[in-house]
Tab-separated table of C-alpha atoms in Angstrom:
chain	number	residue	atom	x	y	z
T	536	MET	CA	-2.904	12.239	22.170
T	537	GLY	CA	-0.721	11.055	25.159
T	538	SER	CA	-1.858	7.533	24.548
T	539	LYS	CA	0.092	4.394	23.772
T	540	VAL	CA	-0.590	2.626	20.402
T	541	VAL	CA	0.567	-0.776	19.062
T	542	ILE	CA	0.382	-1.446	15.124
T	543	ARG	CA	0.235	-5.098	14.033
T	544	VAL	CA	1.526	-5.439	10.522
T	545	ASP	CA	3.781	-7.381	8.436
T	546	ALA	CA	5.861	-7.157	5.148
T	547	SER	CA	7.352	-10.009	3.231
T	548	ILE	CA	8.266	-10.950	-0.384
T	549	LYS	CA	4.836	-12.100	-0.711
T	550	ILE	CA	2.919	-9.700	1.149
T	551	GLY	CA	4.833	-6.423	-0.098
T	552	ILE	CA	5.523	-3.552	1.687
T	553	GLY	CA	2.490	-1.394	1.231
T	554	HIS	CA	0.718	-2.334	4.533
T	555	VAL	CA	3.918	-1.437	6.404
T	556	MET	CA	4.387	1.861	4.541
T	557	ARG	CA	0.758	3.071	5.086
T	558	CYS	CA	1.100	2.285	8.686
T	559	LEU	CA	4.239	4.002	9.090
T	560	THR	CA	2.405	6.892	7.700
T	561	LEU	CA	-0.204	6.661	10.131
T	562	ALA	CA	2.548	6.100	13.043
T	563	GLU	CA	4.205	9.284	12.087
T	564	ALA	CA	0.988	11.262	12.307
T	565	LEU	CA	0.040	9.717	15.437
T	566	LYS	CA	3.420	10.506	16.976
T	567	SER	CA	3.160	14.018	15.920
T	568	ASN	CA	0.160	14.260	17.958
T	569	GLY	CA	1.817	13.022	21.151
T	570	ALA	CA	1.105	9.132	20.872
T	571	GLU	CA	3.800	6.612	21.912
T	572	VAL	CA	3.587	4.198	18.877
T	573	SER	CA	5.056	0.617	18.744
T	574	PHE	CA	4.880	-2.005	16.365
T	575	ILE	CA	4.396	-5.900	16.215
T	576	CYS	CA	5.906	-7.628	13.173
T	577	ARG	CA	6.832	-11.107	12.276
T	578	ALA	CA	10.215	-11.524	10.521
T	579	HIS	CA	9.042	-13.009	7.293
T	580	LYS	CA	11.650	-12.914	4.475
T	581	GLY	CA	11.553	-9.377	3.221
T	582	HIS	CA	10.293	-7.921	6.432
T	583	LEU	CA	10.998	-4.245	7.202
T	584	ILE	CA	11.503	-4.558	10.953
T	585	GLU	CA	14.875	-2.416	10.713
T	586	GLN	CA	13.344	0.252	8.363
T	587	ILE	CA	10.784	0.772	11.070
T	588	GLU	CA	13.153	1.082	13.750
T	589	GLN	CA	15.200	3.627	11.671
T	590	LYS	CA	12.336	5.609	11.834
T	591	GLY	CA	12.466	5.691	15.832
T	592	PHE	CA	9.624	3.106	16.443
T	593	PHE	CA	9.910	0.004	18.923
T	594	VAL	CA	9.399	-3.217	17.033
T	595	PHE	CA	8.232	-6.482	19.192
T	596	ARG	CA	9.502	-9.046	16.892
T	597	LEU	CA	7.515	-12.279	16.243
T	598	LEU	CA	9.870	-15.067	15.485
T	599	LEU	CA	9.445	-17.080	12.126
T	600	ASN	CA	9.025	-20.866	12.642
T	601	PRO	CA	11.066	-22.558	9.824
T	602	SER	CA	8.467	-24.977	9.284
T	603	THR	CA	5.743	-22.142	8.684
T	604	GLU	CA	7.896	-20.001	6.554
T	605	LEU	CA	5.893	-18.127	3.661
T	606	LEU	CA	7.102	-19.686	0.591
T	607	ASN	CA	7.296	-17.958	-2.828
T	608	ASN	CA	3.823	-19.234	-3.952
T	609	GLY	CA	2.309	-18.132	-0.648
T	610	GLU	CA	1.896	-21.400	0.735
T	611	VAL	CA	3.265	-22.815	4.051
T	612	THR	CA	5.202	-25.939	4.762
T	613	ASP	CA	2.972	-26.654	7.923
T	614	SER	CA	-0.357	-27.465	7.017
T	615	ASN	CA	-1.803	-26.528	10.366
T	616	VAL	CA	-1.302	-22.804	9.893
T	617	ALA	CA	-3.984	-22.668	7.215
T	618	THR	CA	-6.828	-23.516	9.723
T	619	THR	CA	-9.360	-21.089	8.572
T	620	ASP	CA	-10.949	-20.290	5.304
T	621	LEU	CA	-9.112	-16.981	5.114
T	622	THR	CA	-7.677	-16.734	1.370
T	623	TYR	CA	-4.454	-15.085	3.036
T	624	ALA	CA	-4.252	-17.378	5.825
T	625	ALA	CA	-0.721	-18.507	5.008
T	626	TRP	CA	0.661	-14.875	5.030
T	627	LEU	CA	0.520	-15.030	8.958
T	628	GLY	CA	3.323	-17.380	9.435
T	629	ALA	CA	1.320	-19.231	12.448
T	630	THR	CA	-2.504	-19.789	13.229
T	631	GLN	CA	-4.355	-16.820	14.244
T	632	GLN	CA	-4.639	-18.018	17.709
T	633	GLU	CA	-0.732	-18.430	18.136
T	634	ASP	CA	-0.115	-15.106	16.699
T	635	ALA	CA	-2.616	-13.606	19.148
T	636	PHE	CA	-1.195	-15.369	22.074
T	637	GLU	CA	2.446	-14.115	20.908
T	638	CYS	CA	1.250	-10.526	20.713
T	639	GLN	CA	-0.596	-10.754	24.088
T	640	VAL	CA	2.709	-11.168	25.775
T	641	PHE	CA	3.865	-7.737	24.655
T	642	LEU	CA	0.289	-6.115	24.760
T	643	LYS	CA	0.001	-6.919	28.430
T	644	GLU	CA	2.982	-5.143	29.394
T	645	TYR	CA	2.697	-2.254	27.160
T	646	ALA	CA	-0.999	-1.955	27.705
T	647	PRO	CA	-1.513	0.440	24.800
T	648	ARG	CA	-4.953	2.391	24.439
T	649	TRP	CA	-5.321	1.503	20.861
T	650	LEU	CA	-4.304	-1.599	18.824
T	651	ILE	CA	-4.315	-1.045	15.019
T	652	VAL	CA	-4.109	-4.177	12.856
T	653	ASP	CA	-3.502	-4.151	9.009
T	654	HIS	CA	-3.042	-7.787	7.783
T	655	TYR	CA	-5.092	-9.809	5.278
T	656	ALA	CA	-4.676	-12.976	7.355
T	657	ILE	CA	-6.341	-11.755	10.548
T	658	ASP	CA	-10.022	-11.583	11.267
T	659	ARG	CA	-12.389	-11.835	14.350
T	660	ILE	CA	-10.646	-15.173	15.446
T	661	TRP	CA	-7.475	-13.307	16.219
T	662	GLN	CA	-9.385	-10.216	17.513
T	663	SER	CA	-11.767	-12.247	19.782
T	664	ALA	CA	-8.512	-13.709	21.414
T	665	LEU	CA	-7.485	-10.372	22.418
T	666	THR	CA	-10.998	-8.870	23.648
T	667	LYS	CA	-10.109	-9.315	27.221
T	668	SER	CA	-7.761	-6.612	26.730
T	669	ASN	CA	-8.949	-2.689	27.543
T	670	GLN	CA	-7.571	-1.331	24.430
T	671	LYS	CA	-9.765	-0.183	21.434
T	672	LEU	CA	-9.139	-1.897	18.031
T	673	MET	CA	-8.910	-0.324	14.568
T	674	VAL	CA	-8.737	-2.632	11.677
T	675	ILE	CA	-7.493	-1.367	8.286
T	676	ASP	CA	-8.504	-3.454	5.344
T	677	ASP	CA	-9.339	-3.448	1.638
T	678	LEU	CA	-10.912	-6.607	0.911
T	679	ALA	CA	-14.482	-6.375	2.783
T	680	ASN	CA	-14.075	-10.275	2.576
T	681	ARG	CA	-14.267	-11.250	6.382
T	682	LYS	CA	-15.685	-10.482	9.734
T	683	HIS	CA	-14.034	-8.191	12.311
T	684	LEU	CA	-14.403	-7.354	15.966
T	685	CYS	CA	-13.254	-3.871	16.021
T	686	ASP	CA	-14.412	-0.252	17.086
T	687	VAL	CA	-13.028	1.467	13.887
T	688	LEU	CA	-12.656	-0.186	10.476
T	689	LEU	CA	-10.707	1.769	7.802
T	690	ASP	CA	-10.962	1.103	4.205
T	691	GLN	CA	-9.371	3.738	1.751
T	692	THR	CA	-10.854	2.093	-1.273
T	693	TYR	CA	-12.278	4.877	-3.681
T	694	GLY	CA	-16.149	4.286	-3.997
T	695	ARG	CA	-16.239	1.703	-0.784
T	696	ALA	CA	-19.947	1.878	0.511
T	697	VAL	CA	-21.198	1.069	4.091
T	698	GLN	CA	-23.243	-1.911	2.884
T	699	ASP	CA	-19.933	-3.617	1.751
T	700	TYR	CA	-19.084	-3.894	5.756
T	701	GLN	CA	-22.454	-3.980	7.238
T	702	SER	CA	-22.686	-7.649	7.998
T	703	LEU	CA	-18.857	-7.676	8.760
T	704	VAL	CA	-18.477	-5.198	11.578
T	705	PRO	CA	-20.017	-4.741	14.975
T	706	LYS	CA	-23.089	-2.046	14.934
T	707	ALA	CA	-21.190	0.223	16.948
T	708	CYS	CA	-18.121	0.383	14.699
T	709	HIS	CA	-17.066	3.503	13.222
T	710	SER	CA	-16.661	3.018	9.581
T	711	LEU	CA	-14.255	5.340	7.769
T	712	LEU	CA	-14.791	4.193	4.038
T	713	GLY	CA	-13.432	5.706	1.016
T	714	ALA	CA	-10.197	7.639	-0.333
T	715	GLU	CA	-10.948	10.646	1.594
T	716	TYR	CA	-9.399	8.702	4.402
T	717	ALA	CA	-6.341	7.371	2.732
T	718	LEU	CA	-3.193	7.087	4.541
T	719	LEU	CA	-0.926	9.624	2.570
T	720	ALA	CA	2.133	11.341	4.012
T	721	PRO	CA	1.956	14.991	4.486
T	722	SER	CA	4.184	15.684	1.444
T	723	PHE	CA	1.432	14.615	-0.931
T	724	SER	CA	-0.927	17.580	0.216
T	725	GLN	CA	1.977	19.761	0.321
T	726	TRP	CA	2.816	19.045	-3.389
T	727	ARG	CA	-0.558	18.712	-4.569
T	728	ALA	CA	-0.826	22.401	-5.828
T	729	PHE	CA	2.410	22.390	-7.654
T	730	SER	CA	1.636	18.831	-9.119
T	731	LEU	CA	-1.799	20.021	-10.352
T	732	GLN	CA	-0.239	23.325	-11.923
T	733	HIS	CA	2.234	21.028	-13.690
T	734	ARG	CA	-0.555	19.272	-15.537
T	735	ASP	CA	-1.807	22.402	-17.044
T	736	ALA	CA	0.660	22.070	-19.750
T	737	PRO	CA	0.765	18.225	-20.200
T	738	SER	CA	3.869	16.494	-21.770
T	739	PHE	CA	5.575	13.116	-21.774
T	740	LYS	CA	9.153	13.731	-20.870
T	741	GLN	CA	9.402	12.185	-17.389
T	742	LEU	CA	7.709	8.562	-17.136
T	743	LEU	CA	7.530	7.114	-13.508
T	744	ILE	CA	7.522	3.188	-13.266
T	745	THR	CA	6.328	1.997	-9.820
T	746	MET	CA	5.218	-1.774	-9.772
T	747	GLY	CA	5.281	-1.960	-5.870
T	748	GLY	CA	8.168	-1.937	-3.544
T	749	VAL	CA	8.812	-5.818	-3.961
T	750	ASP	CA	7.622	-6.593	-7.673
T	751	GLN	CA	8.097	-10.344	-7.072
T	752	SER	CA	7.413	-11.101	-10.860
T	753	ASN	CA	9.644	-8.499	-12.155
T	754	VAL	CA	7.019	-6.748	-14.192
T	755	THR	CA	9.446	-3.812	-14.010
T	756	GLY	CA	11.729	-5.571	-16.105
T	757	GLN	CA	9.182	-6.804	-18.620
T	758	ILE	CA	7.931	-3.132	-19.116
T	759	LEU	CA	11.402	-1.711	-19.717
T	760	ASP	CA	11.805	-4.434	-22.359
T	761	PHE	CA	8.687	-3.093	-24.233
T	762	LEU	CA	9.335	0.290	-23.799
T	763	ASN	CA	12.862	-0.208	-25.604
T	764	THR	CA	10.927	-1.411	-28.556
T	765	LEU	CA	8.665	1.716	-28.897
T	766	SER	CA	9.143	5.016	-30.739
T	767	LEU	CA	8.721	7.328	-27.869
T	768	PRO	CA	10.375	10.757	-27.558
T	769	ASN	CA	14.105	10.573	-27.675
T	770	THR	CA	14.299	13.087	-24.684
T	771	LEU	CA	12.159	10.695	-22.639
T	772	GLN	CA	13.594	10.084	-19.253
T	773	ILE	CA	12.372	7.048	-17.173
T	774	THR	CA	12.498	6.971	-13.398
T	775	VAL	CA	12.043	3.260	-11.732
T	776	VAL	CA	11.444	3.140	-7.913
T	777	LEU	CA	11.685	-0.108	-6.114
T	778	GLY	CA	12.100	-1.180	-2.409
T	779	ALA	CA	15.565	-2.535	-1.075
T	780	THR	CA	14.046	-5.999	-0.586
T	781	ALA	CA	12.818	-6.290	-4.288
T	782	PRO	CA	14.390	-9.766	-5.515
T	783	HIS	CA	15.100	-8.442	-8.847
T	784	LEU	CA	16.600	-4.974	-8.079
T	785	THR	CA	20.022	-5.802	-9.265
T	786	GLN	CA	18.818	-7.055	-12.631
T	787	VAL	CA	16.658	-4.095	-13.113
T	788	GLN	CA	19.425	-1.730	-12.490
T	789	ARG	CA	21.743	-3.655	-14.948
T	790	GLN	CA	18.648	-3.381	-17.444
T	791	ALA	CA	18.345	0.329	-16.774
T	792	LYS	CA	21.826	0.955	-18.368
T	793	THR	CA	21.186	-0.792	-21.527
T	794	MET	CA	17.921	1.099	-22.334
T	795	ARG	CA	17.491	3.625	-25.169
T	796	TYR	CA	16.095	6.003	-23.230
T	797	GLN	CA	17.660	7.590	-20.199
T	798	THR	CA	16.603	5.665	-17.291
T	799	GLN	CA	17.404	5.884	-13.537
T	800	VAL	CA	16.585	3.223	-10.609
T	801	LEU	CA	15.764	4.755	-7.199
T	802	VAL	CA	15.691	2.477	-4.102
T	803	SER	CA	13.299	3.029	-0.948
T	804	VAL	CA	12.908	6.850	-1.624
T	805	ASP	CA	11.588	9.254	0.969
T	806	ASN	CA	10.431	11.847	-1.477
T	807	MET	CA	8.080	9.838	-3.521
T	808	ALA	CA	5.501	13.029	-3.345
T	809	GLU	CA	8.162	15.153	-5.249
T	810	ILE	CA	9.073	12.446	-7.597
T	811	MET	CA	5.392	12.062	-8.585
T	812	ALA	CA	5.020	15.735	-8.772
T	813	ASN	CA	7.654	16.133	-11.273
T	814	SER	CA	6.480	13.153	-13.382
T	815	ASP	CA	4.246	13.504	-16.564
T	816	PHE	CA	2.961	10.243	-16.516
T	817	ALA	CA	3.180	6.746	-14.364
T	818	ILE	CA	2.761	3.247	-14.870
T	819	GLY	CA	2.101	1.604	-11.599
T	820	ALA	CA	0.462	-1.357	-9.654
T	821	ALA	CA	-3.121	-1.032	-8.203
T	822	GLY	CA	-2.107	-0.905	-4.883
T	823	ALA	CA	-1.790	1.796	-2.181
T	824	THR	CA	0.409	4.159	-4.591
T	825	THR	CA	-2.760	4.399	-6.557
T	826	TRP	CA	-4.080	7.070	-4.110
T	827	GLU	CA	-0.716	8.904	-4.082
T	828	ARG	CA	-1.014	9.395	-8.024
T	829	CYS	CA	-4.352	10.296	-7.633
T	830	SER	CA	-3.723	13.050	-5.105
T	831	LEU	CA	-1.191	14.605	-7.355
T	832	GLY	CA	-3.287	14.148	-10.666
T	833	LEU	CA	-0.569	12.168	-12.004
T	834	PRO	CA	-1.903	10.481	-15.221
T	835	SER	CA	-1.265	6.791	-14.936
T	836	MET	CA	-1.513	3.319	-16.687
T	837	VAL	CA	-2.318	0.854	-13.805
T	838	MET	CA	-1.775	-3.026	-13.699
T	839	MET	CA	-3.393	-5.401	-11.437
T	840	LEU	CA	-0.568	-7.495	-9.899
T	841	ALA	CA	-2.721	-9.311	-7.268
T	842	ASN	CA	-6.310	-10.567	-7.098
T	843	ASN	CA	-6.936	-8.339	-4.043
T	844	GLN	CA	-6.833	-5.405	-6.196
T	845	GLN	CA	-9.764	-6.342	-8.415
T	846	GLN	CA	-12.135	-3.635	-6.819
T	847	ILE	CA	-9.645	-0.940	-7.230
T	848	MET	CA	-9.140	-1.797	-10.925
T	849	LYS	CA	-12.822	-1.883	-11.378
T	850	VAL	CA	-13.257	1.732	-9.806
T	851	LEU	CA	-10.421	3.136	-11.773
T	852	SER	CA	-11.750	1.723	-14.947
T	853	GLU	CA	-15.295	2.809	-14.751
T	854	GLN	CA	-14.444	6.365	-13.276
T	855	LYS	CA	-11.776	6.779	-16.038
T	856	ILE	CA	-9.377	7.786	-13.291
T	857	ALA	CA	-6.665	5.715	-15.079
T	858	LEU	CA	-5.800	3.523	-17.944
T	859	VAL	CA	-6.179	-0.005	-16.747
T	860	PHE	CA	-4.596	-3.226	-18.138
T	861	ASP	CA	-3.869	-6.724	-17.006
T	862	LYS	CA	-0.455	-8.640	-17.498
T	863	ASP	CA	-1.431	-10.411	-20.521
T	864	ALA	CA	-2.179	-7.015	-22.450
T	865	LEU	CA	1.012	-5.389	-21.382
T	866	PRO	CA	2.454	-5.068	-25.022
T	867	LYS	CA	-0.723	-3.569	-26.286
T	868	ALA	CA	-0.922	-1.164	-23.411
T	869	LEU	CA	2.458	0.022	-23.673
T	870	SER	CA	2.007	0.577	-27.348
T	871	ASP	CA	-0.912	2.860	-26.955
T	872	LEU	CA	1.549	5.260	-25.240
T	873	VAL	CA	2.831	6.372	-28.301
T	874	HIS	CA	-0.707	7.580	-29.246
T	875	LEU	CA	-1.415	9.490	-25.986
T	876	SER	CA	-2.792	13.118	-26.522
T	877	LYS	CA	-2.368	15.994	-24.385
T	878	ASN	CA	-5.994	16.313	-24.081
T	879	GLN	CA	-6.098	12.526	-22.699
T	880	LEU	CA	-3.427	13.454	-20.479
T	881	LYS	CA	-5.384	16.389	-19.116
T	882	GLN	CA	-8.609	14.453	-18.698
T	883	LEU	CA	-6.774	11.675	-16.756
T	884	SER	CA	-5.263	14.062	-14.381
T	885	LEU	CA	-8.473	15.968	-13.611
T	886	ASN	CA	-10.274	12.772	-12.985
T	887	ALA	CA	-7.476	11.426	-10.789
T	888	SER	CA	-7.244	14.813	-8.850
T	889	ASN	CA	-10.840	14.667	-8.013
T	890	VAL	CA	-10.485	11.384	-5.953
T	891	LEU	CA	-9.102	12.766	-2.911
T	892	ASP	CA	-6.873	15.725	-1.488
T	893	GLY	CA	-4.293	13.846	0.168
T	894	LEU	CA	-5.485	14.783	3.825
T	895	GLY	CA	-6.851	11.433	4.803
T	896	CYS	CA	-4.180	10.568	7.471
T	897	GLU	CA	-5.253	13.915	9.356
T	898	ARG	CA	-8.933	12.884	9.513
T	899	VAL	CA	-8.295	9.340	10.849
T	900	VAL	CA	-5.889	10.665	13.613
T	901	LYS	CA	-8.442	13.290	14.510
T	902	ILE	CA	-11.320	10.398	14.744
T	903	LEU	CA	-8.853	8.470	16.832
T	904	LEU	CA	-8.227	11.237	19.090
T	905	ASP	CA	-11.931	11.933	19.478
T	906	LEU	CA	-12.602	8.329	20.473
T	907	THR	CA	-9.737	7.917	22.700
């Protein structure tokens, strides 16, 4: 590729880590194709700046003004920040104009060919402030709820249609829609054949719990509590995966030691594809890991943790790709695990595996190369 690429993305206790993780996957793929990739991130509480740097990428750090720090409920202490009608405006830690101005300081000096933005708090206001720059702009979104000024729009939601963005992006914009463009690490396509073969003889011995890297409300702990009351196979082994910034990590680690079923807690893993491929069933959040589970045909029960996951939940339910439930129905949903049949597991696996092949990142990189 031989071009410079800058990615504007954030992680925090409120935002979670999913946006950064999928951008890291894209960055690695771009880097392997010769691109020089850098990041711009604001230092919210729960940021992943050091982790990005450990992967070998430069990060231009936007400082966090104490008066605009994200609070636990997603609000900010400075009322001037939320000056747009964006639902997630408070997640930026500044106004869009302020954020764009700060980014421009680095962009002018670095002069990237591509600027990639993955942020629910950014729309055409931020983008128009940078239109004088010469770089091309790609937006990664899942919401289809605001207007963008971009050359490429990526929404990896399964079933996403062109009309969802028709009035939100320029006519010349290249829209990459659907799970075939899901930004999964190469390891998922590499483990796909093994994982699908594993599903030929369904069992319920390895249970995986992934309620997001942060799991701010400690849904993981609630799930473990309920599982401890169920009569599941004594040989059941439970694996919990959390991020290093998860606020309830220590509590979950202590809880795991008191479980009636053998339970391990893994932190910030680099081999998620391998873990999923060797699991028999998963309980997870309806975020980006949904597509990881689908690529491996992993039967799963999915819970909505945020309002922005409604579209995913709707598709998963209608297409019978996963068992879905909301937080209020947690006891009933987990009780149903006892009655899961091998035929149900097999059908869930088949439906999930038909969603995508795990090669989406390769497709996206090829398109960016063609447009460079």
